[in-house]
Amino acid sequence: MKLIGGKLDEDEGLQEHGFFYYPVRPTSFVVSDALDPDFPLIYVNSVFEAATGYRADEVLGRNCRFLQFRDPHAQRRHPLVDPMVVFEIRRCLEDGIEFQGELLNFRKDGTPLVNVLKLVPIHGDDGSMTHIIGIQLFSEANIDLNSVSYPVFKQQCYHRSSHHDVNATTYEESSKSDDSDFCGILQLSDEVLAHNILSRLTPRDVASMASVCTRMCELTKNEHLRKMVCQNAWGREVTVKLELSIKLSGWGRLARELTTLEAATWRKMTVAGRVEPSRCNFSACAVGNRLVLFGGEGINMQPMDDTFVLNLEAANPEWRRVKVSASPPGRWGHTLSWLNGSWLVVFGGCGQRGLLNDVFVLDLDAQQPTWREITGEGPPLPRSWHSSCTVDGSKLVVSGGCTDAGVLLSDTFLLDLTKEKPAWREIPSSWSPPSRLGHTMSVYGRTKILMFGGLAKSGSLRLRSCDAYTMDLDEDDPEWRQVATSGFPSIGPPPRLDHVAVSLPCGRIIIFGGSIAGLHSPSQLFLLDPAEEKPGWRILSVPGQPPKFAWGHSTCVVGGTRVLVLGGRTGEEWNLNELHELRLAS
Ligand SMILES: Cc1cc2nc3c(=O)[nH]c(=O)nc-3n(C[C@H](O)[C@H](O)[C@H](O)COP(=O)(O)O)c2cc1C
């Protein structure tokens, strides 16, 4: 195929070459960098922009799969996008061969489009694939997305191509037309059909199907299918993170190990460098494969303002102090959270002159990392020992904590950091959990938060809590709801504060450590799946060398399968430079 001045050679006219043909109208085309693992777009022409509604600056640097998502904020491809065509694209890209086929795409405004797509690999002198050209022929797809169900797209697509009708027959038209006993789906091979069905299931269901018979077991061994199943259950963001961990094990094994946690082990990690001077009450979080620590309470209650990084991808990981050109005021009892990409956000805590309610962000990958203050309108009261998390990669949620006057708080605030001028918004819930400090908030299912434990107000007293509450920020009017756990209450984690909570890729949450009343061991791990209809706590026994008896640890999940635990203190001792890893997959 010849490309002339950004358009396909029109002299060729409308010829069919099997499934693909040379069009007479201006054609959309894009170019991707094939040396990057996720094929980011490096060029899109103006026909692509006009046809899809996406401007070049919105899509360059991204993989073109966003066209399979119904709106720019959707987290997964639309269910009517044929997974087998997507498998086929992946296979061709992996093998470095041409692809041509047809699939459902969406304009930026959500309008469905039929895309007759051709992908052509370009090879360098040494034979390696350097670029891929994508040529798209978009046409209207007049389907009512609310009334059709999977696999209507495939069925219609077969129907149409069997008539070689390349002139974009609408779906309504083709579904009304002749051949009433023609059923496209029955023309699929058993294998394709089985893969189509299996790719809609959860990892647990696919594992059960695999145990039915040898043939089913064979069918479930397809790596693309396995990835699809993981992506259905855990979302795209999580599978992208996990991609790093699957090289040795494969998706099937990873799905099993993360579901059963059979391979989980504790180990002590030794890394070079130290976080100095010594401190407690700092805050840490993971940024991709890096562990970042900010601030803390030094000797003589000195509020610290330094930032340290431990790169776990390095051959010999070492704690390094980040050279920043400006720092937030020193503090402890604050929170540090990871935003999209390489950004961090610090909120609140206790500084030299009392409690704070300021927000600072830092891009860890900037050439000269600089903490920048974000002055959001209507901030929450200054506080420390609150809890925070980030939802959707960009919204900071803060709840509870303690004011200067020692009053415990029960409010929940949200700051959308994607906005040009971020403004704080209190989430008005008709009912709120009792006010508290030292609790945890973990995100699961992309937009849902689980609050657990802390020192909570109970009548005129303050008692350690073991209650769990959830809120879904995707709801029109988000509400806090107490989680009514099933099973014996004695199996659940004993009341505690200053503990840690870890969100696993599959949406379950592990509670660990903290200051616990009585003789209970803080090293015991408790597991909850808040998405279950009747969630029940499970105790997780993990072999290996767990962290010492202590409270006030910090935990972060690195690469989706490595839970790192650092710091913590016993009555007399700060274990600042002790690092343990709970490895979830082998
Ligand atoms: C150059 C290029 C252009 C592409 N154009 C499209 C497109 O127009 N529509 C689409 O749905 N997918 C397109 N793709 C395919 C997706 O980007 C992606 O490779 C596919 O969804 C399979 O990968 P996934 O399973 O990780 O999503 C294109 C890929 C490349 C490399």
Coordinates of C-alpha atoms and ligand atoms in Angstrom, one line a residue:
M1 CA 0.0 0.0 0.0
K2 CA 1.4 3.4 -1.0
L3 CA 1.0 6.4 1.3
I4 CA 1.1 9.8 -0.5
G5 CA 1.2 13.1 1.5
G6 CA -0.6 11.6 4.4
K7 CA -3.4 10.1 2.3
L8 CA -3.7 6.7 0.7
D9 CA -3.0 6.6 -3.0
E10 CA -6.4 7.4 -4.4
D11 CA -5.5 6.1 -7.9
E12 CA -5.9 2.6 -6.6
G13 CA -9.6 3.2 -6.4
L14 CA -11.8 0.9 -4.4
Q15 CA -10.3 -2.6 -4.8
E16 CA -10.8 -5.4 -2.5
H17 CA -7.9 -7.4 -1.4
G18 CA -9.6 -10.1 0.5
F19 CA -11.0 -8.5 3.6
F20 CA -9.1 -5.2 3.2
Y21 CA -9.5 -2.7 0.4
Y22 CA -8.0 0.6 -0.8
P23 CA -10.4 3.4 -0.1
V24 CA -11.2 6.5 -2.2
R25 CA -11.7 8.8 0.7
P26 CA -9.1 10.5 2.9
T27 CA -7.9 7.9 5.3
S28 CA -7.0 8.0 8.9
F29 CA -3.6 6.8 9.8
V30 CA -1.3 6.7 12.8
V31 CA 2.2 5.6 13.6
S32 CA 3.4 3.8 16.8
D33 CA 6.9 3.4 18.2
A34 CA 7.5 -0.4 18.2
L35 CA 10.6 -0.2 20.4
D36 CA 8.4 0.8 23.4
P37 CA 6.6 -2.2 24.9
D38 CA 3.2 -0.6 24.8
F39 CA 3.4 0.8 21.2
P40 CA 2.7 4.5 22.0
L41 CA 1.4 6.7 19.2
I42 CA 4.0 9.1 17.8
Y43 CA 1.9 10.5 15.0
V44 CA -1.8 10.7 14.1
N45 CA -3.1 12.5 11.0
S46 CA -5.9 15.1 10.9
V47 CA -8.3 12.5 9.4
F48 CA -7.8 10.4 12.6
E49 CA -8.5 13.5 14.7
A50 CA -11.6 14.4 12.8
A51 CA -13.0 10.8 12.8
T52 CA -12.4 10.0 16.4
G53 CA -12.8 13.4 18.0
Y54 CA -9.5 13.0 19.9
R55 CA -6.9 15.7 19.3
A56 CA -3.3 14.6 18.6
D57 CA -2.0 16.2 21.9
E58 CA -4.5 14.1 23.8
V59 CA -3.4 10.8 22.4
L60 CA 0.3 11.0 21.4
G61 CA 2.3 8.8 23.8
R62 CA -0.7 6.5 24.5
N63 CA -1.5 3.1 23.1
C64 CA -4.4 3.2 20.5
R65 CA -6.6 0.8 22.6
F66 CA -8.4 3.9 24.1
L67 CA -10.6 3.7 20.9
Q68 CA -12.1 0.5 22.4
F69 CA -13.2 2.3 25.5
R70 CA -16.5 4.0 25.4
D71 CA -15.5 7.2 27.0
P72 CA -12.1 8.7 27.8
H73 CA -12.5 7.8 31.5
A74 CA -13.6 4.2 31.0
Q75 CA -11.3 1.7 32.6
R76 CA -11.9 -1.3 30.4
R77 CA -12.8 -2.0 26.8
H78 CA -16.4 -2.0 25.9
P79 CA -18.0 -5.5 26.2
L80 CA -19.0 -5.4 22.5
V81 CA -15.5 -5.0 21.3
D82 CA -14.6 -8.5 20.0
P83 CA -11.9 -9.9 22.3
M84 CA -10.8 -12.4 19.7
V85 CA -10.0 -9.6 17.3
V86 CA -8.1 -7.9 20.1
F87 CA -6.2 -11.2 20.7
E88 CA -5.4 -11.4 17.1
I89 CA -4.0 -7.8 17.0
R90 CA -1.8 -8.7 20.0
R91 CA -0.6 -11.9 18.4
C92 CA 0.3 -10.1 15.1
L93 CA 2.1 -7.3 17.0
E94 CA 4.0 -9.8 19.1
D95 CA 5.0 -11.8 16.0
G96 CA 5.8 -8.6 14.0
I97 CA 3.4 -9.4 11.2
E98 CA 0.7 -7.5 9.4
F99 CA -2.9 -7.5 10.8
Q100 CA -6.1 -6.7 9.1
G101 CA -9.5 -7.0 10.5
E102 CA -12.6 -5.2 11.8
L103 CA -13.6 -4.1 15.3
L104 CA -15.8 -1.8 17.2
N105 CA -14.3 1.5 18.3
F106 CA -15.7 4.6 19.9
R107 CA -15.4 8.3 19.2
K108 CA -14.4 10.5 22.1
D109 CA -18.1 11.4 22.6
G110 CA -19.0 7.7 22.9
T111 CA -20.5 7.2 19.4
P112 CA -19.8 3.7 18.2
L113 CA -17.7 3.3 15.0
V114 CA -16.8 0.3 12.8
N115 CA -13.1 0.3 12.2
V116 CA -11.6 -1.7 9.4
L117 CA -8.1 -1.7 10.6
K118 CA -4.8 -2.6 9.0
L119 CA -1.5 -2.6 10.9
V120 CA 1.7 -2.7 9.0
P121 CA 5.1 -3.3 10.8
I122 CA 8.1 -1.4 9.6
H123 CA 11.5 -3.0 10.1
G124 CA 14.9 -1.4 10.6
D125 CA 18.1 -2.4 8.8
D126 CA 18.8 -5.0 11.5
G127 CA 15.4 -6.6 10.9
S128 CA 13.9 -5.4 14.2
M129 CA 10.5 -3.9 14.2
T130 CA 10.8 -0.1 14.8
H131 CA 7.4 1.3 13.9
I132 CA 3.9 0.2 13.1
I133 CA 1.6 2.1 10.8
G134 CA -2.1 1.8 11.6
I135 CA -4.6 2.6 8.9
Q136 CA -8.2 3.0 9.9
L137 CA -11.3 3.1 7.8
F138 CA -14.0 4.4 10.1
S139 CA -17.7 4.1 9.4
E140 CA -20.8 4.7 11.4
A141 CA -22.0 1.7 13.5
N142 CA -25.7 2.4 14.1
I143 CA -26.2 0.1 17.0
D144 CA -28.1 0.7 20.2
L145 CA -25.5 -0.1 22.7
N146 CA -28.1 -0.5 25.4
S147 CA -30.1 -3.2 23.7
V148 CA -27.6 -5.4 21.9
S149 CA -25.6 -7.9 23.9
Y150 CA -22.3 -9.7 23.2
P151 CA -21.5 -11.2 20.7
V152 CA -23.8 -9.3 18.4
F153 CA -20.8 -7.5 16.9
K154 CA -19.1 -10.6 15.8
Q155 CA -22.3 -12.1 14.5
Q156 CA -23.1 -9.1 12.4
C157 CA -19.5 -8.8 11.3
Y158 CA -19.5 -12.3 9.9
H159 CA -22.9 -11.8 8.4
R160 CA -21.7 -8.7 6.6
S161 CA -18.4 -10.0 5.4
S162 CA -20.0 -13.1 4.1
H163 CA -21.8 -10.7 1.6
H164 CA -18.6 -8.8 0.9
D165 CA -20.5 -5.6 1.7
V166 CA -17.8 -3.3 2.5
N167 CA -19.9 -0.2 2.3
A168 CA -20.5 0.0 6.0
T169 CA -23.9 -1.6 6.2
T170 CA -25.5 -0.4 9.5
Y171 CA -26.1 -2.9 12.2
E172 CA -29.8 -2.2 12.2
E173 CA -29.9 -2.9 8.5
S174 CA -28.0 -6.1 8.6
S175 CA -29.9 -7.4 11.6
K176 CA -33.2 -6.8 9.7
S177 CA -32.1 -8.4 6.5
D178 CA -32.8 -11.8 5.0
D179 CA -31.3 -15.2 6.2
S180 CA -33.5 -15.5 9.3
D181 CA -32.0 -18.9 10.1
F182 CA -28.4 -17.7 9.7
C183 CA -26.7 -17.5 13.0
G184 CA -23.2 -16.0 12.8
I185 CA -22.2 -17.3 16.2
L186 CA -22.6 -20.9 15.1
Q187 CA -20.0 -20.4 12.4
L188 CA -17.3 -19.8 15.0
S189 CA -15.1 -22.8 15.8
D190 CA -15.7 -24.4 19.2
E191 CA -12.3 -23.1 20.2
V192 CA -13.1 -19.5 19.4
L193 CA -16.5 -19.8 20.9
A194 CA -15.0 -21.3 24.1
H195 CA -12.4 -18.5 24.3
N196 CA -15.1 -15.9 23.8
I197 CA -17.1 -17.3 26.7
L198 CA -14.1 -18.0 29.0
S199 CA -12.8 -14.5 28.5
R200 CA -15.8 -13.1 30.3
L201 CA -15.2 -15.1 33.4
T202 CA -13.3 -14.5 36.6
P203 CA -9.9 -16.1 37.2
R204 CA -11.5 -18.4 39.9
D205 CA -14.2 -19.5 37.4
V206 CA -11.7 -20.2 34.7
A207 CA -9.7 -22.3 37.2
S208 CA -12.8 -24.3 38.0
M209 CA -13.6 -24.8 34.2
A210 CA -10.0 -26.0 33.7
S211 CA -10.6 -28.8 36.1
V212 CA -13.7 -30.1 34.2
C213 CA -11.8 -32.1 31.5
T214 CA -8.5 -32.3 29.6
R215 CA -10.0 -30.4 26.6
M216 CA -11.2 -27.5 28.9
C217 CA -7.9 -27.5 30.6
E218 CA -6.1 -27.1 27.2
L219 CA -8.5 -24.3 26.2
T220 CA -7.8 -22.3 29.4
K221 CA -4.1 -22.5 28.8
N222 CA -4.1 -19.6 26.3
E223 CA -2.0 -16.7 27.7
H224 CA -4.1 -14.1 26.0
L225 CA -7.2 -15.5 27.4
R226 CA -5.6 -15.6 30.9
K227 CA -4.6 -12.0 30.7
M228 CA -8.0 -11.0 29.5
V229 CA -9.6 -12.8 32.4
C230 CA -7.2 -11.1 34.9
Q231 CA -8.0 -7.8 33.2
N232 CA -11.8 -8.4 33.5
A233 CA -11.4 -9.1 37.2
W234 CA -8.8 -6.5 38.2
G235 CA -9.0 -3.7 35.6
R236 CA -6.5 -2.5 33.1
E237 CA -4.3 -0.4 35.4
V238 CA -3.7 -3.4 37.6
T239 CA -2.8 -5.7 34.8
V240 CA -0.4 -3.2 33.3
K241 CA 1.4 -3.1 36.7
L242 CA 1.4 -6.9 36.9
E243 CA 2.8 -7.2 33.4
L244 CA 6.2 -6.7 35.1
S245 CA 5.7 -9.7 37.4
I246 CA 4.4 -12.2 34.9
K247 CA 7.6 -12.8 32.8
L248 CA 8.5 -16.0 34.6
S249 CA 5.2 -17.3 35.9
G250 CA 2.6 -16.5 33.2
W251 CA -0.9 -15.1 33.7
G252 CA -2.5 -18.4 34.7
R253 CA -0.1 -19.0 37.6
L254 CA -0.2 -15.4 38.7
A255 CA -4.0 -15.4 38.8
R256 CA -4.0 -18.6 40.9
E257 CA -1.3 -17.4 43.3
L258 CA -3.0 -14.0 43.8
T259 CA -6.4 -15.7 44.3
T260 CA -5.3 -18.4 46.7
L261 CA -2.3 -16.6 48.2
E262 CA -0.7 -20.0 48.4
A263 CA 2.7 -18.8 47.5
A264 CA 2.8 -15.8 49.9
T265 CA 6.1 -15.6 52.0
W266 CA 7.7 -13.1 54.3
R267 CA 11.4 -12.2 53.8
K268 CA 13.7 -9.7 55.3
M269 CA 15.3 -7.4 52.7
T270 CA 18.8 -6.0 53.0
V271 CA 19.4 -2.8 51.0
A272 CA 22.2 -0.3 50.8
G273 CA 22.1 3.2 52.2
R274 CA 20.1 4.5 55.2
V275 CA 17.4 6.9 56.0
E276 CA 19.2 9.4 58.2
P277 CA 18.8 11.1 60.6
S278 CA 16.6 8.6 62.5
R279 CA 12.9 9.3 62.8
C280 CA 9.5 7.8 63.4
N281 CA 6.0 8.8 62.3
F282 CA 7.1 9.4 58.7
S283 CA 4.9 8.5 55.7
A284 CA 5.9 6.3 52.8
C285 CA 4.3 5.1 49.6
A286 CA 5.2 3.3 46.4
V287 CA 5.7 5.1 43.0
G288 CA 5.8 2.2 40.5
N289 CA 8.8 0.2 41.6
R290 CA 10.2 2.8 43.9
L291 CA 9.6 3.2 47.6
V292 CA 9.4 6.9 48.7
L293 CA 9.5 8.2 52.2
F294 CA 8.8 11.8 53.3
G295 CA 9.3 13.7 56.6
G296 CA 8.7 12.2 60.1
E297 CA 9.4 13.0 63.7
G298 CA 13.2 13.2 64.5
I299 CA 15.0 13.3 67.8
N300 CA 13.5 15.9 70.2
M301 CA 10.3 16.0 68.2
Q302 CA 12.1 17.7 65.3
P303 CA 9.7 17.8 62.2
M304 CA 11.6 16.5 59.2
D305 CA 11.2 17.7 55.6
D306 CA 13.4 15.4 53.5
T307 CA 12.5 12.9 50.8
F308 CA 14.1 9.5 50.3
V309 CA 13.8 7.0 47.5
L310 CA 14.6 3.3 47.2
N311 CA 14.6 2.0 43.7
L312 CA 13.7 -1.7 43.9
E313 CA 14.3 -2.2 40.2
A314 CA 18.0 -1.4 40.6
A315 CA 20.5 -4.3 40.7
N316 CA 21.5 -3.2 44.2
P317 CA 18.7 -1.1 45.7
E318 CA 19.9 1.8 47.8
W319 CA 18.2 4.5 49.9
R320 CA 19.0 7.9 48.4
R321 CA 18.0 11.3 49.6
V322 CA 16.2 13.1 46.7
K323 CA 17.8 16.5 45.9
V324 CA 14.8 18.8 45.8
S325 CA 14.9 22.5 45.1
A326 CA 12.1 23.3 47.6
S327 CA 10.5 21.2 50.4
P328 CA 7.2 21.5 52.3
P329 CA 7.6 22.5 55.9
G330 CA 8.8 19.6 58.1
R331 CA 6.1 17.5 59.6
W332 CA 5.0 14.1 61.1
G333 CA 1.6 12.3 61.3
H334 CA 1.0 13.5 57.7
T335 CA 0.1 11.3 54.7
L336 CA 2.0 10.7 51.5
S337 CA 0.2 9.2 48.5
W338 CA 1.0 8.2 44.9
L339 CA -0.7 10.0 42.1
N340 CA -0.8 9.0 38.4
G341 CA 2.6 8.3 36.9
S342 CA 5.5 9.6 39.0
W343 CA 3.7 12.1 41.2
L344 CA 3.5 12.2 45.0
V345 CA 1.2 14.3 47.2
V346 CA 1.7 15.2 50.9
F347 CA -1.2 16.4 53.1
G348 CA -1.4 17.8 56.6
G349 CA 0.4 16.5 59.7
C350 CA 2.0 18.2 62.6
G351 CA 4.7 20.9 61.9
Q352 CA 6.9 23.2 63.9
R353 CA 4.0 25.7 64.4
G354 CA 1.2 23.3 64.9
L355 CA -1.1 21.3 62.7
L356 CA -1.2 21.7 58.9
N357 CA -3.8 21.4 56.1
D358 CA -1.5 22.2 53.2
V359 CA -1.0 20.1 50.0
F360 CA 2.3 19.7 48.2
V361 CA 3.0 17.7 45.0
L362 CA 6.3 16.5 43.5
D363 CA 7.1 14.9 40.2
L364 CA 9.8 12.3 41.1
D365 CA 10.9 12.0 37.4
A366 CA 11.3 15.7 36.9
Q367 CA 14.9 16.8 36.0
Q368 CA 14.9 19.0 39.1
P369 CA 12.3 17.5 41.5
T370 CA 10.5 20.4 43.3
W371 CA 7.7 20.2 45.9
R372 CA 5.0 22.6 44.7
E373 CA 2.2 23.8 46.9
I374 CA -1.4 23.4 45.7
T375 CA -3.7 26.0 47.2
G376 CA -7.1 24.3 46.9
E377 CA -10.1 26.4 47.9
G378 CA -12.1 25.3 51.0
P379 CA -9.5 23.1 52.6
P380 CA -10.4 20.7 55.5
L381 CA -9.4 21.7 59.1
P382 CA -5.6 21.3 59.9
R383 CA -5.1 17.8 61.3
S384 CA -2.7 15.0 61.9
W385 CA -3.1 11.2 62.2
H386 CA -5.8 11.4 59.5
S387 CA -5.9 8.9 56.7
S388 CA -5.7 9.5 53.0
C389 CA -5.7 7.6 49.7
T390 CA -5.9 8.4 46.0
V391 CA -8.8 7.3 43.9
D392 CA -8.7 7.0 40.1
G393 CA -5.0 7.9 40.3
S394 CA -5.7 11.6 40.7
K395 CA -8.2 12.3 43.4
L396 CA -6.9 12.7 47.0
V397 CA -9.3 11.6 49.7
V398 CA -8.7 12.6 53.3
S399 CA -10.7 11.5 56.3
G400 CA -10.7 11.9 60.0
G401 CA -7.7 12.7 62.2
C402 CA -7.2 14.9 65.1
T403 CA -7.3 18.8 65.5
D404 CA -5.1 21.1 67.5
A405 CA -7.6 21.0 70.3
G406 CA -7.4 17.2 70.4
V407 CA -10.8 16.8 68.8
L408 CA -11.3 13.7 66.7
L409 CA -12.8 14.2 63.2
S410 CA -15.2 12.2 61.1
D411 CA -15.3 14.2 57.9
T412 CA -14.3 13.1 54.4
F413 CA -12.8 15.5 51.8
L414 CA -11.8 15.1 48.2
L415 CA -9.4 17.1 46.1
D416 CA -9.4 16.5 42.3
L417 CA -5.8 17.1 41.3
T418 CA -6.6 16.9 37.6
K419 CA -8.3 20.2 37.7
E420 CA -6.4 23.4 36.7
K421 CA -7.6 25.0 40.0
P422 CA -8.2 22.1 42.4
A423 CA -10.9 22.9 45.0
W424 CA -11.6 20.8 48.1
R425 CA -15.0 19.2 48.3
E426 CA -16.5 17.7 51.4
I427 CA -18.3 14.5 50.7
P428 CA -21.6 14.9 52.4
S429 CA -22.7 11.5 53.7
S430 CA -26.0 11.3 55.6
W431 CA -24.2 9.0 58.1
S432 CA -20.5 9.0 58.9
P433 CA -18.4 6.4 60.9
P434 CA -17.6 7.7 64.4
S435 CA -14.7 10.2 64.4
R436 CA -11.3 8.6 64.6
L437 CA -7.5 8.9 64.1
G438 CA -4.8 6.3 63.2
H439 CA -7.2 4.4 60.9
T440 CA -6.5 3.2 57.3
M441 CA -8.2 3.8 54.0
S442 CA -7.6 1.4 51.1
V443 CA -8.9 1.7 47.5
Y444 CA -10.4 -1.3 45.8
G445 CA -12.5 -1.8 42.7
R446 CA -11.1 1.5 41.3
T447 CA -13.5 3.9 43.1
K448 CA -14.3 2.2 46.4
I449 CA -12.7 2.9 49.7
L450 CA -12.5 0.7 52.8
M451 CA -11.9 2.4 56.1
F452 CA -10.7 0.2 58.9
G453 CA -9.9 0.6 62.7
G454 CA -8.2 3.5 64.4
L455 CA -8.8 5.1 67.7
A456 CA -12.5 6.0 67.5
K457 CA -14.9 7.9 69.6
S458 CA -17.2 5.6 71.4
G459 CA -19.6 7.6 73.6
S460 CA -17.5 9.6 76.0
L461 CA -14.5 7.3 75.5
R462 CA -11.9 6.8 72.8
L463 CA -11.4 3.1 72.0
R464 CA -9.5 1.1 69.5
S465 CA -11.8 0.0 66.7
C466 CA -12.1 -3.0 64.5
D467 CA -14.9 -1.8 62.4
A468 CA -14.8 -1.6 58.6
Y469 CA -16.7 0.9 56.4
T470 CA -17.0 1.3 52.7
M471 CA -17.9 4.2 50.3
D472 CA -18.2 4.1 46.5
L473 CA -17.1 7.4 45.0
D474 CA -18.7 6.5 41.7
E475 CA -22.2 6.7 43.2
D476 CA -24.1 10.0 42.6
D477 CA -24.4 10.5 46.4
P478 CA -21.6 8.5 48.0
E479 CA -22.4 7.2 51.4
W480 CA -20.4 5.5 54.2
R481 CA -21.8 2.1 55.0
Q482 CA -20.6 -0.2 57.8
V483 CA -19.4 -3.6 56.5
A484 CA -21.5 -6.3 58.1
T485 CA -18.9 -9.2 58.2
S486 CA -20.1 -12.8 58.3
G487 CA -18.6 -15.6 60.4
F488 CA -17.4 -15.4 64.0
P489 CA -16.4 -11.9 65.1
S490 CA -13.4 -13.5 66.9
I491 CA -11.8 -14.4 63.5
G492 CA -11.7 -10.7 62.5
P493 CA -8.7 -8.5 63.3
P494 CA -8.6 -7.3 67.0
P495 CA -9.2 -3.6 67.4
R496 CA -6.1 -1.5 66.6
L497 CA -4.7 1.9 65.4
D498 CA -1.6 2.9 63.6
H499 CA -1.7 -0.4 61.6
V500 CA -1.4 -0.8 57.8
A501 CA -3.9 -1.9 55.2
V502 CA -2.8 -3.2 51.7
S503 CA -5.0 -3.4 48.6
L504 CA -4.3 -6.5 46.6
P505 CA -4.7 -6.4 42.8
C506 CA -7.8 -8.6 43.1
G507 CA -9.6 -6.1 45.3
R508 CA -9.0 -7.9 48.6
I509 CA -7.5 -6.0 51.6
I510 CA -4.9 -7.2 54.1
I511 CA -4.7 -5.7 57.6
F512 CA -1.5 -6.0 59.5
G513 CA 0.3 -4.6 62.5
G514 CA -0.6 -1.6 64.6
S515 CA -1.1 -0.9 68.3
I516 CA -3.4 -3.6 69.6
A517 CA -4.9 -4.0 73.0
G518 CA -4.1 -7.2 75.0
L519 CA -1.9 -10.1 73.9
H520 CA -2.8 -10.3 70.2
S521 CA 0.0 -10.6 67.8
P522 CA 0.3 -7.7 65.4
S523 CA 2.2 -9.9 62.9
Q524 CA -1.0 -11.8 62.1
L525 CA -2.4 -11.0 58.7
F526 CA -6.1 -10.7 58.1
L527 CA -7.7 -10.8 54.7
L528 CA -11.1 -9.3 53.6
D529 CA -12.8 -9.2 50.2
P530 CA -15.2 -6.2 50.7
A531 CA -16.8 -6.9 47.2
E532 CA -18.3 -10.2 48.4
E533 CA -21.9 -10.1 49.2
K534 CA -21.2 -11.2 52.8
P535 CA -17.6 -10.3 53.4
G536 CA -15.8 -12.5 55.9
W537 CA -12.3 -12.1 57.5
R538 CA -9.8 -14.8 56.9
I539 CA -6.5 -15.3 58.8
L540 CA -3.6 -15.7 56.5
S541 CA -0.7 -17.8 57.7
V542 CA 2.5 -16.9 55.8
P543 CA 5.8 -18.7 56.3
G544 CA 9.2 -16.9 56.4
Q545 CA 10.6 -14.0 58.4
P546 CA 7.9 -11.4 59.3
P547 CA 8.7 -7.9 60.6
K548 CA 9.3 -7.5 64.4
F549 CA 6.5 -7.0 66.9
A550 CA 5.9 -3.3 66.5
W551 CA 3.4 -0.6 65.4
G552 CA 3.4 2.4 63.2
H553 CA 4.8 0.5 60.2
S554 CA 4.5 1.9 56.7
T555 CA 3.5 -0.4 53.8
C556 CA 3.3 -0.1 50.1
V557 CA 2.6 -2.4 47.3
V558 CA 5.2 -2.5 44.6
G559 CA 4.6 -3.9 41.1
G560 CA 1.2 -5.4 42.3
T561 CA 2.7 -8.4 44.0
R562 CA 5.3 -7.2 46.5
V563 CA 4.1 -5.7 49.8
L564 CA 7.0 -3.8 51.5
V565 CA 6.9 -3.1 55.2
L566 CA 9.3 -0.6 56.7
G567 CA 9.8 1.2 59.9
G568 CA 7.6 0.7 63.0
R569 CA 8.6 1.1 66.6
T570 CA 8.5 -0.9 69.8
G571 CA 8.3 1.1 73.1
E572 CA 12.0 2.0 73.1
E573 CA 13.2 1.4 69.6
W574 CA 12.6 2.8 66.1
N575 CA 13.1 0.2 63.4
L576 CA 13.5 2.8 60.7
N577 CA 15.9 0.9 58.4
E578 CA 14.3 -2.5 58.7
L579 CA 12.7 -3.6 55.5
H580 CA 10.5 -6.7 55.0
E581 CA 8.8 -8.0 52.0
L582 CA 5.6 -10.0 51.8
R583 CA 5.9 -11.6 48.4
L584 CA 2.5 -12.6 47.0
A585 CA 3.6 -14.5 43.9
S586 CA 6.5 -16.8 43.4
Ligands
LIG1 C1 -0.1 1.6 15.1 C2 -1.3 1.0 15.8 C3 -2.6 1.4 15.5 C4 -3.7 0.9 16.2 N1 -4.9 1.4 15.9 C5 -6.0 0.9 16.5 C6 -7.3 1.4 16.3 O1 -7.5 2.2 15.5 N2 -8.3 0.9 17.0 C7 -8.2 -0.1 17.9 O2 -9.1 -0.6 18.5 N3 -6.9 -0.7 18.1 C8 -5.9 -0.2 17.5 N4 -4.6 -0.7 17.7 C9 -4.5 -1.9 18.6 C10 -4.4 -1.5 20.1 O3 -3.5 -0.4 20.2 C11 -3.8 -2.7 20.9 O4 -2.6 -3.1 20.4 C12 -4.8 -3.8 20.9 O5 -5.9 -3.5 21.7 C13 -4.2 -5.1 21.6 O6 -3.6 -4.9 22.8 P1 -4.3 -5.0 24.2 O7 -4.9 -6.3 24.3 O8 -3.1 -4.7 25.2 O9 -5.3 -3.9 24.3 C14 -3.5 -0.2 17.1 C15 -2.2 -0.6 17.4 C16 -1.1 0.0 16.8 C17 0.3 -0.5 17.1

